[in-house]
């Protein structure tokens, strides 16, 4: 199945099942390609308990290499596949989506749990390639904080050293207030899930003996952004605790706005006078 193979394509499934191939086959038995060719654009959205079964799934990727700009959105839906590849132009998003793979999920693009904040679960081996990133939205809703989460199956392996983590504080969310809750901890955002029991713990609970977050994630690849605060001095401790210096963005005084408006008015008036002079 191809969505946006050599142009633009959009497909949305709700409460549906799509069988493209055998997800339990060792080889790629049936392929689902979203924006498989360079220059193409494709979007597949799965809603309301939809299920897709495929041998190979490429989101902006094919087994032969990168593709175009692709989006796979999993909203309370499941993807069963032997292998999932997210190319450099690929995006995995959605809320309460689950990926079950016989082999690996290989990410060169972006994971951004949607309906922000949201959650994506990957029950298989996860390999992050150079250039990959996860965007974690953090939202203050009247003093209650919610945030994106990535959950990885507790029996899965993971290679995250090349993953760029971006903490995105939405709107006027105050990073200082969020940090004061004790919630600014990598184990709250990237977690381990036991599919049999449903138990959820911080990912660090399944690290190898002696491993810390500084071994698992390249701390130089962790950043934070905000439209309302200037952020600096981000630091990640070995136990996953994140600290950052957040200063509210300066808002111009009313007198400054007035001077700006008057200046723009003056420039506009001068431009009109010059135009009239040239037309005479």
PDB file of C-alpha atoms in Angstrom:
ATOM      1  CA  UNK A   1       0.000   0.000   0.000  1.00  0.00           C
ATOM      2  CA  UNK A   2       1.315   3.429  -0.919  1.00  0.00           C
ATOM      3  CA  UNK A   3       0.180   6.790   0.431  1.00  0.00           C
ATOM      4  CA  UNK A   4       1.659   9.819  -1.316  1.00  0.00           C
ATOM      5  CA  UNK A   5       4.039   7.698  -3.372  1.00  0.00           C
ATOM      6  CA  UNK A   6       5.000  10.263  -6.007  1.00  0.00           C
ATOM      7  CA  UNK A   7       2.746  13.174  -5.017  1.00  0.00           C
ATOM      8  CA  UNK A   8       0.463  14.013  -2.112  1.00  0.00           C
ATOM      9  CA  UNK A   9      -1.688  11.449  -0.322  1.00  0.00           C
ATOM     10  CA  UNK A  10      -3.858  11.404   2.795  1.00  0.00           C
ATOM     11  CA  UNK A  11      -5.639   8.427   4.348  1.00  0.00           C
ATOM     12  CA  UNK A  12      -7.682   8.267   7.555  1.00  0.00           C
ATOM     13  CA  UNK A  13      -9.037   5.093   9.162  1.00  0.00           C
ATOM     14  CA  UNK A  14     -11.460   5.058  12.085  1.00  0.00           C
ATOM     15  CA  UNK A  15     -12.441   1.856  13.848  1.00  0.00           C
ATOM     16  CA  UNK A  16     -10.988  -0.129  10.960  1.00  0.00           C
ATOM     17  CA  UNK A  17      -8.550  -2.969  10.270  1.00  0.00           C
ATOM     18  CA  UNK A  18      -6.112  -2.926   7.364  1.00  0.00           C
ATOM     19  CA  UNK A  19      -4.121  -6.049   6.496  1.00  0.00           C
ATOM     20  CA  UNK A  20      -1.132  -5.290   4.290  1.00  0.00           C
ATOM     21  CA  UNK A  21       1.016  -8.268   5.232  1.00  0.00           C
ATOM     22  CA  UNK A  22       2.083 -10.611   7.999  1.00  0.00           C
ATOM     23  CA  UNK A  23       3.658  -8.704  10.908  1.00  0.00           C
ATOM     24  CA  UNK A  24       5.052 -11.949  12.323  1.00  0.00           C
ATOM     25  CA  UNK A  25       7.025 -12.874   9.217  1.00  0.00           C
ATOM     26  CA  UNK A  26      10.804 -12.767   9.457  1.00  0.00           C
ATOM     27  CA  UNK A  27      11.020 -10.974   6.115  1.00  0.00           C
ATOM     28  CA  UNK A  28       9.090  -7.994   4.769  1.00  0.00           C
ATOM     29  CA  UNK A  29       5.803  -9.697   3.888  1.00  0.00           C
ATOM     30  CA  UNK A  30       3.707  -6.850   2.509  1.00  0.00           C
ATOM     31  CA  UNK A  31       4.722  -3.197   2.765  1.00  0.00           C
ATOM     32  CA  UNK A  32       2.987   0.016   3.796  1.00  0.00           C
ATOM     33  CA  UNK A  33       4.855   3.052   2.462  1.00  0.00           C
ATOM     34  CA  UNK A  34       3.963   6.629   3.415  1.00  0.00           C
ATOM     35  CA  UNK A  35       5.668   9.213   1.178  1.00  0.00           C
ATOM     36  CA  UNK A  36       8.101   6.638  -0.121  1.00  0.00           C
ATOM     37  CA  UNK A  37       9.741   8.805  -2.753  1.00  0.00           C
ATOM     38  CA  UNK A  38      11.744  11.992  -2.283  1.00  0.00           C
ATOM     39  CA  UNK A  39       9.559  15.066  -2.813  1.00  0.00           C
ATOM     40  CA  UNK A  40       6.339  13.256  -1.940  1.00  0.00           C
ATOM     41  CA  UNK A  41       4.032  13.979   1.009  1.00  0.00           C
ATOM     42  CA  UNK A  42       1.904  11.405   2.794  1.00  0.00           C
ATOM     43  CA  UNK A  43      -0.261  11.248   5.931  1.00  0.00           C
ATOM     44  CA  UNK A  44      -1.846   8.174   7.499  1.00  0.00           C
ATOM     45  CA  UNK A  45      -4.082   8.765  10.526  1.00  0.00           C
ATOM     46  CA  UNK A  46      -5.475   5.864  12.543  1.00  0.00           C
ATOM     47  CA  UNK A  47      -8.312   6.666  14.951  1.00  0.00           C
ATOM     48  CA  UNK A  48     -10.674   4.904  17.321  1.00  0.00           C
ATOM     49  CA  UNK A  49      -9.140   1.476  17.761  1.00  0.00           C
ATOM     50  CA  UNK A  50      -7.941   1.003  14.189  1.00  0.00           C
ATOM     51  CA  UNK A  51      -5.397  -1.771  13.553  1.00  0.00           C
ATOM     52  CA  UNK A  52      -2.847  -2.057  10.752  1.00  0.00           C
ATOM     53  CA  UNK A  53      -0.951  -5.290  10.096  1.00  0.00           C
ATOM     54  CA  UNK A  54       2.044  -5.088   7.774  1.00  0.00           C
ATOM     55  CA  UNK A  55       5.342  -6.816   7.187  1.00  0.00           C
ATOM     56  CA  UNK A  56       7.234  -3.549   6.671  1.00  0.00           C
ATOM     57  CA  UNK A  57       6.179   0.043   7.345  1.00  0.00           C
ATOM     58  CA  UNK A  58       8.153   2.997   6.031  1.00  0.00           C
ATOM     59  CA  UNK A  59       7.258   6.508   7.187  1.00  0.00           C
ATOM     60  CA  UNK A  60       9.195   8.697   4.803  1.00  0.00           C
ATOM     61  CA  UNK A  61      11.453   5.719   4.178  1.00  0.00           C
ATOM     62  CA  UNK A  62      11.804   2.510   2.207  1.00  0.00           C
ATOM     63  CA  UNK A  63      14.090  -0.467   2.591  1.00  0.00           C
ATOM     64  CA  UNK A  64      16.217   1.160  -0.122  1.00  0.00           C
ATOM     65  CA  UNK A  65      16.619   4.513   1.615  1.00  0.00           C
ATOM     66  CA  UNK A  66      14.925   7.781   2.616  1.00  0.00           C
ATOM     67  CA  UNK A  67      11.682   9.052   1.144  1.00  0.00           C
ATOM     68  CA  UNK A  68       9.631  12.224   1.460  1.00  0.00           C
ATOM     69  CA  UNK A  69       7.709  14.100   4.166  1.00  0.00           C
ATOM     70  CA  UNK A  70       5.513  11.567   5.961  1.00  0.00           C
ATOM     71  CA  UNK A  71       3.275  11.474   9.029  1.00  0.00           C
ATOM     72  CA  UNK A  72       1.926   8.454  10.892  1.00  0.00           C
ATOM     73  CA  UNK A  73      -0.619   9.456  13.543  1.00  0.00           C
ATOM     74  CA  UNK A  74      -1.779   6.742  15.958  1.00  0.00           C
ATOM     75  CA  UNK A  75      -4.756   7.793  18.055  1.00  0.00           C
ATOM     76  CA  UNK A  76      -5.938   4.973  20.332  1.00  0.00           C
ATOM     77  CA  UNK A  77      -4.865   2.621  17.555  1.00  0.00           C
ATOM     78  CA  UNK A  78      -2.308  -0.139  16.953  1.00  0.00           C
ATOM     79  CA  UNK A  79       0.330  -0.870  14.348  1.00  0.00           C
ATOM     80  CA  UNK A  80       1.616  -4.446  14.129  1.00  0.00           C
ATOM     81  CA  UNK A  81       4.646  -4.852  11.900  1.00  0.00           C
ATOM     82  CA  UNK A  82       7.862  -6.764  11.443  1.00  0.00           C
ATOM     83  CA  UNK A  83       9.878  -3.550  10.969  1.00  0.00           C
ATOM     84  CA  UNK A  84       9.059   0.162  11.173  1.00  0.00           C
ATOM     85  CA  UNK A  85      11.390   2.784   9.728  1.00  0.00           C
ATOM     86  CA  UNK A  86      10.882   6.516  10.226  1.00  0.00           C
ATOM     87  CA  UNK A  87      12.978   8.436   7.705  1.00  0.00           C
ATOM     88  CA  UNK A  88      14.574  11.837   8.219  1.00  0.00           C
ATOM     89  CA  UNK A  89      11.398  13.506   6.942  1.00  0.00           C
ATOM     90  CA  UNK A  90       9.106  11.202   8.886  1.00  0.00           C
ATOM     91  CA  UNK A  91       6.959  11.998  11.927  1.00  0.00           C
ATOM     92  CA  UNK A  92       5.366   9.587  14.401  1.00  0.00           C
ATOM     93  CA  UNK A  93       2.618  11.271  16.408  1.00  0.00           C
ATOM     94  CA  UNK A  94      -0.755  10.653  18.061  1.00  0.00           C
ATOM     95  CA  UNK A  95      -2.122   9.849  21.501  1.00  0.00           C
ATOM     96  CA  UNK A  96      -2.381   6.358  23.023  1.00  0.00           C
ATOM     97  CA  UNK A  97      -0.939   4.710  19.936  1.00  0.00           C
ATOM     98  CA  UNK A  98       0.787   1.331  20.248  1.00  0.00           C
ATOM     99  CA  UNK A  99       3.441  -0.167  17.983  1.00  0.00           C
ATOM    100  CA  UNK A 100       4.174  -3.880  18.185  1.00  0.00           C
ATOM    101  CA  UNK A 101       7.108  -4.997  16.053  1.00  0.00           C
ATOM    102  CA  UNK A 102       8.758  -8.367  15.597  1.00  0.00           C
ATOM    103  CA  UNK A 103      12.039  -6.633  14.813  1.00  0.00           C
ATOM    104  CA  UNK A 104      13.048  -2.988  15.216  1.00  0.00           C
ATOM    105  CA  UNK A 105      11.662   0.502  15.129  1.00  0.00           C
ATOM    106  CA  UNK A 106      14.386   2.563  13.452  1.00  0.00           C
ATOM    107  CA  UNK A 107      14.052   6.336  13.800  1.00  0.00           C
ATOM    108  CA  UNK A 108      15.905   8.924  11.748  1.00  0.00           C
ATOM    109  CA  UNK A 109      13.073  11.466  11.981  1.00  0.00           C
ATOM    110  CA  UNK A 110      10.808  12.766  14.736  1.00  0.00           C
ATOM    111  CA  UNK A 111       8.631  11.299  17.470  1.00  0.00           C
ATOM    112  CA  UNK A 112       6.126  13.837  18.792  1.00  0.00           C
ATOM    113  CA  UNK A 113       3.211  12.416  20.784  1.00  0.00           C
ATOM    114  CA  UNK A 114       0.247  14.517  19.742  1.00  0.00           C
ATOM    115  CA  UNK A 115      -3.079  15.920  20.997  1.00  0.00           C
ATOM    116  CA  UNK A 116      -0.534  17.604  23.157  1.00  0.00           C
ATOM    117  CA  UNK A 117       0.284  16.250  25.506  1.00  0.00           C
ATOM    118  CA  UNK A 118      -0.025  12.609  24.411  1.00  0.00           C
ATOM    119  CA  UNK A 119       1.576   9.187  24.659  1.00  0.00           C
ATOM    120  CA  UNK A 120       3.105   6.654  22.258  1.00  0.00           C
ATOM    121  CA  UNK A 121       4.035   3.082  23.211  1.00  0.00           C
ATOM    122  CA  UNK A 122       6.669   1.073  21.331  1.00  0.00           C
ATOM    123  CA  UNK A 123       6.695  -2.613  22.259  1.00  0.00           C
ATOM    124  CA  UNK A 124       9.881  -3.556  20.445  1.00  0.00           C
ATOM    125  CA  UNK A 125      13.511  -2.665  19.980  1.00  0.00           C
ATOM    126  CA  UNK A 126      14.038   1.054  19.399  1.00  0.00           C
ATOM    127  CA  UNK A 127      17.048   2.389  17.483  1.00  0.00           C
ATOM    128  CA  UNK A 128      17.556   6.160  17.229  1.00  0.00           C
ATOM    129  CA  UNK A 129      19.833   7.239  14.386  1.00  0.00           C
ATOM    130  CA  UNK A 130      21.784  10.520  14.103  1.00  0.00           C
ATOM    131  CA  UNK A 131      19.357  13.360  13.417  1.00  0.00           C
ATOM    132  CA  UNK A 132      16.471  11.716  15.239  1.00  0.00           C
ATOM    133  CA  UNK A 133      14.556  13.609  17.887  1.00  0.00           C
ATOM    134  CA  UNK A 134      11.652  13.428  20.285  1.00  0.00           C
ATOM    135  CA  UNK A 135       9.624  16.535  21.082  1.00  0.00           C
ATOM    136  CA  UNK A 136       8.144  16.420  24.578  1.00  0.00           C
ATOM    137  CA  UNK A 137       5.403  18.990  25.138  1.00  0.00           C
ATOM    138  CA  UNK A 138       4.750  20.229  28.677  1.00  0.00           C
ATOM    139  CA  UNK A 139       1.493  22.078  29.442  1.00  0.00           C
ATOM    140  CA  UNK A 140       0.221  23.913  32.504  1.00  0.00           C
ATOM    141  CA  UNK A 141      -3.583  23.694  32.680  1.00  0.00           C
ATOM    142  CA  UNK A 142      -4.487  25.848  35.642  1.00  0.00           C
ATOM    143  CA  UNK A 143      -1.765  24.563  37.933  1.00  0.00           C
ATOM    144  CA  UNK A 144      -1.997  20.956  36.733  1.00  0.00           C
ATOM    145  CA  UNK A 145       0.873  19.878  34.517  1.00  0.00           C
ATOM    146  CA  UNK A 146       0.598  17.303  31.753  1.00  0.00           C
ATOM    147  CA  UNK A 147       3.304  16.171  29.346  1.00  0.00           C
ATOM    148  CA  UNK A 148       4.138  13.834  26.487  1.00  0.00           C
ATOM    149  CA  UNK A 149       5.404  10.339  27.179  1.00  0.00           C
ATOM    150  CA  UNK A 150       7.227   7.650  25.242  1.00  0.00           C
ATOM    151  CA  UNK A 151       6.849   4.138  26.647  1.00  0.00           C
ATOM    152  CA  UNK A 152       9.097   1.262  25.615  1.00  0.00           C
ATOM    153  CA  UNK A 153       8.325  -2.407  26.243  1.00  0.00           C
ATOM    154  CA  UNK A 154      10.270  -3.718  29.228  1.00  0.00           C
ATOM    155  CA  UNK A 155      11.663  -6.649  27.216  1.00  0.00           C
ATOM    156  CA  UNK A 156      12.834  -4.367  24.401  1.00  0.00           C
ATOM    157  CA  UNK A 157      16.317  -3.072  23.746  1.00  0.00           C
ATOM    158  CA  UNK A 158      16.942   0.594  23.022  1.00  0.00           C
ATOM    159  CA  UNK A 159      19.736   2.674  21.550  1.00  0.00           C
ATOM    160  CA  UNK A 160      19.104   6.351  22.322  1.00  0.00           C
ATOM    161  CA  UNK A 161      22.541   7.983  22.337  1.00  0.00           C
ATOM    162  CA  UNK A 162      21.840   9.834  19.074  1.00  0.00           C
ATOM    163  CA  UNK A 163      18.317  10.901  20.067  1.00  0.00           C
ATOM    164  CA  UNK A 164      17.832  14.664  20.434  1.00  0.00           C
ATOM    165  CA  UNK A 165      15.320  15.410  23.217  1.00  0.00           C
ATOM    166  CA  UNK A 166      13.473  18.737  22.965  1.00  0.00           C
ATOM    167  CA  UNK A 167      11.385  19.866  25.948  1.00  0.00           C
ATOM    168  CA  UNK A 168       8.728  22.190  24.538  1.00  0.00           C
ATOM    169  CA  UNK A 169       6.951  24.321  27.151  1.00  0.00           C
ATOM    170  CA  UNK A 170       3.610  25.248  25.605  1.00  0.00           C
ATOM    171  CA  UNK A 171       2.074  28.712  25.880  1.00  0.00           C
ATOM    172  CA  UNK A 172       2.828  30.435  29.160  1.00  0.00           C
ATOM    173  CA  UNK A 173       3.830  27.247  30.991  1.00  0.00           C
ATOM    174  CA  UNK A 174       6.381  28.203  33.639  1.00  0.00           C
ATOM    175  CA  UNK A 175       9.439  25.888  33.621  1.00  0.00           C
ATOM    176  CA  UNK A 176      10.284  26.992  37.172  1.00  0.00           C
ATOM    177  CA  UNK A 177       6.856  26.031  38.471  1.00  0.00           C
ATOM    178  CA  UNK A 178       7.046  22.688  36.695  1.00  0.00           C
ATOM    179  CA  UNK A 179      10.492  21.967  38.146  1.00  0.00           C
ATOM    180  CA  UNK A 180       9.173  22.838  41.618  1.00  0.00           C
ATOM    181  CA  UNK A 181       6.718  19.918  41.389  1.00  0.00           C
ATOM    182  CA  UNK A 182       9.627  17.470  41.093  1.00  0.00           C
ATOM    183  CA  UNK A 183       8.310  16.299  37.757  1.00  0.00           C
ATOM    184  CA  UNK A 184      11.237  17.464  35.601  1.00  0.00           C
ATOM    185  CA  UNK A 185      12.785  13.994  35.490  1.00  0.00           C
ATOM    186  CA  UNK A 186      13.582  11.920  32.393  1.00  0.00           C
ATOM    187  CA  UNK A 187      11.908   8.893  33.997  1.00  0.00           C
ATOM    188  CA  UNK A 188       8.589  10.746  33.807  1.00  0.00           C
ATOM    189  CA  UNK A 189       8.875  11.269  30.056  1.00  0.00           C
ATOM    190  CA  UNK A 190      10.581   8.103  28.784  1.00  0.00           C
ATOM    191  CA  UNK A 191       9.262   5.022  30.534  1.00  0.00           C
ATOM    192  CA  UNK A 192       9.223   1.230  30.591  1.00  0.00           C
ATOM    193  CA  UNK A 193       5.971  -0.697  30.160  1.00  0.00           C
ATOM    194  CA  UNK A 194       5.237  -4.303  31.071  1.00  0.00           C
ATOM    195  CA  UNK A 195       2.640  -5.276  28.434  1.00  0.00           C
ATOM    196  CA  UNK A 196       1.485  -8.291  30.456  1.00  0.00           C
ATOM    197  CA  UNK A 197       0.758  -6.462  33.706  1.00  0.00           C
ATOM    198  CA  UNK A 198       0.408  -2.885  32.480  1.00  0.00           C
ATOM    199  CA  UNK A 199       2.956  -1.748  35.078  1.00  0.00           C
ATOM    200  CA  UNK A 200       4.778   1.460  34.136  1.00  0.00           C
ATOM    201  CA  UNK A 201       8.115   2.533  35.607  1.00  0.00           C
ATOM    202  CA  UNK A 202      10.846   4.981  34.662  1.00  0.00           C
ATOM    203  CA  UNK A 203      13.110   3.696  31.900  1.00  0.00           C
ATOM    204  CA  UNK A 204      16.073   3.754  34.280  1.00  0.00           C
ATOM    205  CA  UNK A 205      14.571   0.749  36.112  1.00  0.00           C
ATOM    206  CA  UNK A 206      15.566  -1.463  33.167  1.00  0.00           C
ATOM    207  CA  UNK A 207      19.048  -0.017  32.609  1.00  0.00           C
ATOM    208  CA  UNK A 208      21.974  -2.414  32.672  1.00  0.00           C
ATOM    209  CA  UNK A 209      23.852  -2.599  35.994  1.00  0.00           C
ATOM    210  CA  UNK A 210      25.858   0.592  36.508  1.00  0.00           C
ATOM    211  CA  UNK A 211      24.142   2.488  33.682  1.00  0.00           C
ATOM    212  CA  UNK A 212      22.799   5.998  34.242  1.00  0.00           C
ATOM    213  CA  UNK A 213      20.865   8.432  32.078  1.00  0.00           C
ATOM    214  CA  UNK A 214      24.174  10.019  31.112  1.00  0.00           C
ATOM    215  CA  UNK A 215      25.137   6.697  29.503  1.00  0.00           C
ATOM    216  CA  UNK A 216      21.827   6.172  27.719  1.00  0.00           C
ATOM    217  CA  UNK A 217      21.193   9.664  26.339  1.00  0.00           C
ATOM    218  CA  UNK A 218      23.759  12.078  24.973  1.00  0.00           C
ATOM    219  CA  UNK A 219      23.092  14.917  27.403  1.00  0.00           C
ATOM    220  CA  UNK A 220      24.480  17.394  24.885  1.00  0.00           C
ATOM    221  CA  UNK A 221      21.463  16.457  22.730  1.00  0.00           C
ATOM    222  CA  UNK A 222      18.910  17.649  25.295  1.00  0.00           C
ATOM    223  CA  UNK A 223      17.432  21.143  24.895  1.00  0.00           C
ATOM    224  CA  UNK A 224      14.397  23.117  26.054  1.00  0.00           C
ATOM    225  CA  UNK A 225      12.334  25.816  24.319  1.00  0.00           C
ATOM    226  CA  UNK A 226       9.550  28.173  25.379  1.00  0.00           C
ATOM    227  CA  UNK A 227       7.693  31.069  23.739  1.00  0.00           C
ATOM    228  CA  UNK A 228       7.336  32.865  27.084  1.00  0.00           C
ATOM    229  CA  UNK A 229      10.687  32.219  28.803  1.00  0.00           C
ATOM    230  CA  UNK A 230      14.355  32.554  27.941  1.00  0.00           C
ATOM    231  CA  UNK A 231      15.948  29.218  28.848  1.00  0.00           C
ATOM    232  CA  UNK A 232      19.602  28.564  29.569  1.00  0.00           C
ATOM    233  CA  UNK A 233      21.918  26.434  31.665  1.00  0.00           C
ATOM    234  CA  UNK A 234      20.087  23.172  31.054  1.00  0.00           C
ATOM    235  CA  UNK A 235      21.663  20.301  32.980  1.00  0.00           C
ATOM    236  CA  UNK A 236      20.778  16.619  33.230  1.00  0.00           C
ATOM    237  CA  UNK A 237      21.986  14.726  36.290  1.00  0.00           C
ATOM    238  CA  UNK A 238      22.926  11.065  36.165  1.00  0.00           C
ATOM    239  CA  UNK A 239      19.620  10.150  37.847  1.00  0.00           C
ATOM    240  CA  UNK A 240      17.669  11.932  35.090  1.00  0.00           C
ATOM    241  CA  UNK A 241      16.786  15.095  37.005  1.00  0.00           C
ATOM    242  CA  UNK A 242      16.656  18.081  34.653  1.00  0.00           C
ATOM    243  CA  UNK A 243      17.377  21.647  35.725  1.00  0.00           C
ATOM    244  CA  UNK A 244      17.174  24.793  33.626  1.00  0.00           C
ATOM    245  CA  UNK A 245      17.349  28.530  34.237  1.00  0.00           C
ATOM    246  CA  UNK A 246      14.095  30.139  33.069  1.00  0.00           C
ATOM    247  CA  UNK A 247      13.622  33.914  32.885  1.00  0.00           C
ATOM    248  CA  UNK A 248      10.361  35.444  31.586  1.00  0.00           C
ATOM    249  CA  UNK A 249      10.734  36.988  28.157  1.00  0.00           C
ATOM    250  CA  UNK A 250      10.820  40.763  28.436  1.00  0.00           C
ATOM    251  CA  UNK A 251       7.563  42.439  27.381  1.00  0.00           C
ATOM    252  CA  UNK A 252       7.920  45.972  25.961  1.00  0.00           C
ATOM    253  CA  UNK A 253       6.533  48.771  28.156  1.00  0.00           C
ATOM    254  CA  UNK A 254       3.459  50.646  26.808  1.00  0.00           C
ATOM    255  CA  UNK A 255       5.654  53.657  26.091  1.00  0.00           C
ATOM    256  CA  UNK A 256       7.929  51.464  23.985  1.00  0.00           C
ATOM    257  CA  UNK A 257       4.964  50.173  21.974  1.00  0.00           C
ATOM    258  CA  UNK A 258       3.794  53.782  21.454  1.00  0.00           C
ATOM    259  CA  UNK A 259       7.206  54.845  20.164  1.00  0.00           C
ATOM    260  CA  UNK A 260       7.287  51.828  17.847  1.00  0.00           C
ATOM    261  CA  UNK A 261       3.861  52.667  16.388  1.00  0.00           C
ATOM    262  CA  UNK A 262       4.813  56.331  15.913  1.00  0.00           C
ATOM    263  CA  UNK A 263       8.052  55.295  14.230  1.00  0.00           C
ATOM    264  CA  UNK A 264       6.232  53.005  11.814  1.00  0.00           C
ATOM    265  CA  UNK A 265       3.704  55.744  11.078  1.00  0.00           C
ATOM    266  CA  UNK A 266       6.496  58.220  10.342  1.00  0.00           C
ATOM    267  CA  UNK A 267       8.268  55.792   8.017  1.00  0.00           C
ATOM    268  CA  UNK A 268       5.000  55.095   6.193  1.00  0.00           C
ATOM    269  CA  UNK A 269       4.295  58.814   5.783  1.00  0.00           C
ATOM    270  CA  UNK A 270       7.772  59.471   4.399  1.00  0.00           C
ATOM    271  CA  UNK A 271       7.382  56.620   1.905  1.00  0.00           C
ATOM    272  CA  UNK A 272       4.064  58.035   0.668  1.00  0.00           C
ATOM    273  CA  UNK A 273       5.515  61.565   0.243  1.00  0.00           C
ATOM    274  CA  UNK A 274       8.456  60.212  -1.754  1.00  0.00           C
ATOM    275  CA  UNK A 275       6.103  58.197  -3.957  1.00  0.00           C
ATOM    276  CA  UNK A 276       4.011  61.304  -4.642  1.00  0.00           C
ATOM    277  CA  UNK A 277       7.122  63.354  -5.430  1.00  0.00           C
ATOM    278  CA  UNK A 278       8.312  60.799  -7.972  1.00  0.00           C
ATOM    279  CA  UNK A 279       4.901  60.717  -9.688  1.00  0.00           C
ATOM    280  CA  UNK A 280       4.859  64.487 -10.322  1.00  0.00           C
TER     281      UNK A 280
END
